PDB file of C-alpha atoms in Angstrom:
ATOM      1  CA  MET X 271       0.000   0.000   0.000  1.00  0.00           C
ATOM      2  CA  THR X 272       1.185   3.511  -0.717  1.00  0.00           C
ATOM      3  CA  LEU X 273       0.419   6.863   0.862  1.00  0.00           C
ATOM      4  CA  GLY X 274      -2.560   8.283  -0.978  1.00  0.00           C
ATOM      5  CA  GLY X 275      -3.405   5.280  -3.078  1.00  0.00           C
ATOM      6  CA  LEU X 276      -2.100   2.822  -5.605  1.00  0.00           C
ATOM      7  CA  GLN X 277       0.994   3.241  -7.737  1.00  0.00           C
ATOM      8  CA  THR X 278      -0.106   3.916 -11.311  1.00  0.00           C
ATOM      9  CA  ASP X 279       1.309   4.767 -14.700  1.00  0.00           C
ATOM     10  CA  LEU X 280       0.201   7.754 -16.804  1.00  0.00           C
ATOM     11  CA  ASP X 281      -2.635   5.661 -18.276  1.00  0.00           C
ATOM     12  CA  SER X 282      -4.084   5.110 -14.765  1.00  0.00           C
ATOM     13  CA  ARG X 283      -3.191   1.403 -14.823  1.00  0.00           C
ATOM     14  CA  ALA X 284      -2.458   0.062 -11.334  1.00  0.00           C
ATOM     15  CA  LEU X 285       1.089  -1.245 -10.987  1.00  0.00           C
ATOM     16  CA  ASP X 286       2.280  -4.326  -9.128  1.00  0.00           C
ATOM     17  CA  ALA X 287       5.300  -4.537  -6.790  1.00  0.00           C
ATOM     18  CA  SER X 288       7.654  -4.731  -9.783  1.00  0.00           C
ATOM     19  CA  SER X 289       6.070  -1.615 -11.371  1.00  0.00           C
ATOM     20  CA  GLU X 290       4.343  -3.630 -14.098  1.00  0.00           C
ATOM     21  CA  PRO X 291       0.684  -2.908 -14.993  1.00  0.00           C
ATOM     22  CA  VAL X 292      -1.859  -5.322 -13.509  1.00  0.00           C
ATOM     23  CA  PRO X 293      -4.066  -6.401 -16.456  1.00  0.00           C
ATOM     24  CA  GLY X 294      -7.538  -4.863 -16.239  1.00  0.00           C
ATOM     25  CA  LEU X 295      -6.908  -2.932 -12.988  1.00  0.00           C
ATOM     26  CA  TYR X 296      -7.189   0.855 -13.101  1.00  0.00           C
ATOM     27  CA  SER X 297      -7.089   3.538 -10.418  1.00  0.00           C
ATOM     28  CA  ALA X 298      -9.244   6.697 -10.227  1.00  0.00           C
ATOM     29  CA  GLY X 299     -10.186   9.416  -7.752  1.00  0.00           C
ATOM     30  CA  GLU X 300      -8.757   9.250  -4.246  1.00  0.00           C
ATOM     31  CA  VAL X 301      -7.187   5.810  -4.721  1.00  0.00           C
ATOM     32  CA  ALA X 302      -5.150   7.351  -7.563  1.00  0.00           C
ATOM     33  CA  GLY X 303      -3.330   9.504  -5.019  1.00  0.00           C
ATOM     34  CA  PHE X 304      -5.703  12.393  -4.370  1.00  0.00           C
ATOM     35  CA  GLY X 305      -6.747  13.036  -0.768  1.00  0.00           C
ATOM     36  CA  GLY X 306      -5.097  11.643   2.356  1.00  0.00           C
ATOM     37  CA  GLY X 307      -1.668  11.796   0.768  1.00  0.00           C
ATOM     38  CA  GLY X 308      -0.491  11.723  -2.801  1.00  0.00           C
ATOM     39  CA  VAL X 309      -0.254  15.123  -4.477  1.00  0.00           C
ATOM     40  CA  TYR X 310      -1.695  17.185  -1.619  1.00  0.00           C
ATOM     41  CA  GLY X 311      -0.352  15.308   1.405  1.00  0.00           C
ATOM     42  CA  TYR X 312      -1.960  15.134   4.817  1.00  0.00           C
ATOM     43  CA  ALA X 313      -2.841  18.842   4.707  1.00  0.00           C
ATOM     44  CA  ALA X 314      -5.490  18.256   2.013  1.00  0.00           C
ATOM     45  CA  LEU X 315      -8.808  19.912   2.763  1.00  0.00           C
ATOM     46  CA  GLU X 316     -12.100  18.474   1.611  1.00  0.00           C
ATOM     47  CA  GLY X 317     -12.705  19.730  -1.892  1.00  0.00           C
ATOM     48  CA  THR X 318      -9.164  20.880  -2.668  1.00  0.00           C
ATOM     49  CA  PHE X 319      -8.399  17.661  -4.495  1.00  0.00           C
ATOM     50  CA  LEU X 320     -11.707  17.445  -6.390  1.00  0.00           C
ATOM     51  CA  GLY X 321     -10.170  18.684  -9.648  1.00  0.00           C
ATOM     52  CA  GLY X 322      -7.491  16.020  -9.472  1.00  0.00           C
ATOM     53  CA  CYS X 323     -10.081  13.328  -8.824  1.00  0.00           C
ATOM     54  CA  ILE X 324     -12.148  14.420 -11.815  1.00  0.00           C
ATOM     55  CA  PHE X 325      -9.089  14.551 -14.069  1.00  0.00           C
ATOM     56  CA  SER X 326      -7.898  11.103 -12.969  1.00  0.00           C
ATOM     57  CA  ASP X 327     -11.408   9.687 -13.498  1.00  0.00           C
ATOM     58  CA  ARG X 328     -11.418  11.020 -17.076  1.00  0.00           C
ATOM     59  CA  THR X 329      -7.969   9.588 -17.759  1.00  0.00           C
ATOM     60  CA  THR X 330      -8.973   6.221 -16.293  1.00  0.00           C
ATOM     61  CA  GLY X 331     -12.149   6.064 -18.359  1.00  0.00           C
ATOM     62  CA  ARG X 332     -10.300   6.816 -21.572  1.00  0.00           C
ATOM     63  CA  SER X 333      -7.565   4.271 -20.848  1.00  0.00           C
ATOM     64  CA  ALA X 334     -10.043   1.543 -19.930  1.00  0.00           C
ATOM     65  CA  ALA X 335     -12.128   2.230 -23.047  1.00  0.00           C
ATOM     66  CA  GLN X 336      -9.037   1.937 -25.274  1.00  0.00           C
ATOM     67  CA  SER X 337      -8.117  -1.400 -23.708  1.00  0.00           C
ATOM     68  CA  VAL X 338     -11.425  -3.023 -24.700  1.00  0.00           C
ATOM     69  CA  GLY X 339     -11.917  -1.629 -28.133  1.00  0.00           C
TER      70      GLY X 339
END
């Protein structure tokens, strides 16, 4: 486990212990490192990381859609 969420690549794919993508596993929102650590650290206030969550959700959706079609 990592502070703020899962380790990911720039396509939002979750990475295993050897930094290889786990097939079919993606990370979005707070588990992608926003809130409670990650980019903003422990000083994050509710709402300050909302933009990051929305952006990571969009990236995850696009990456997942590309992987199936």
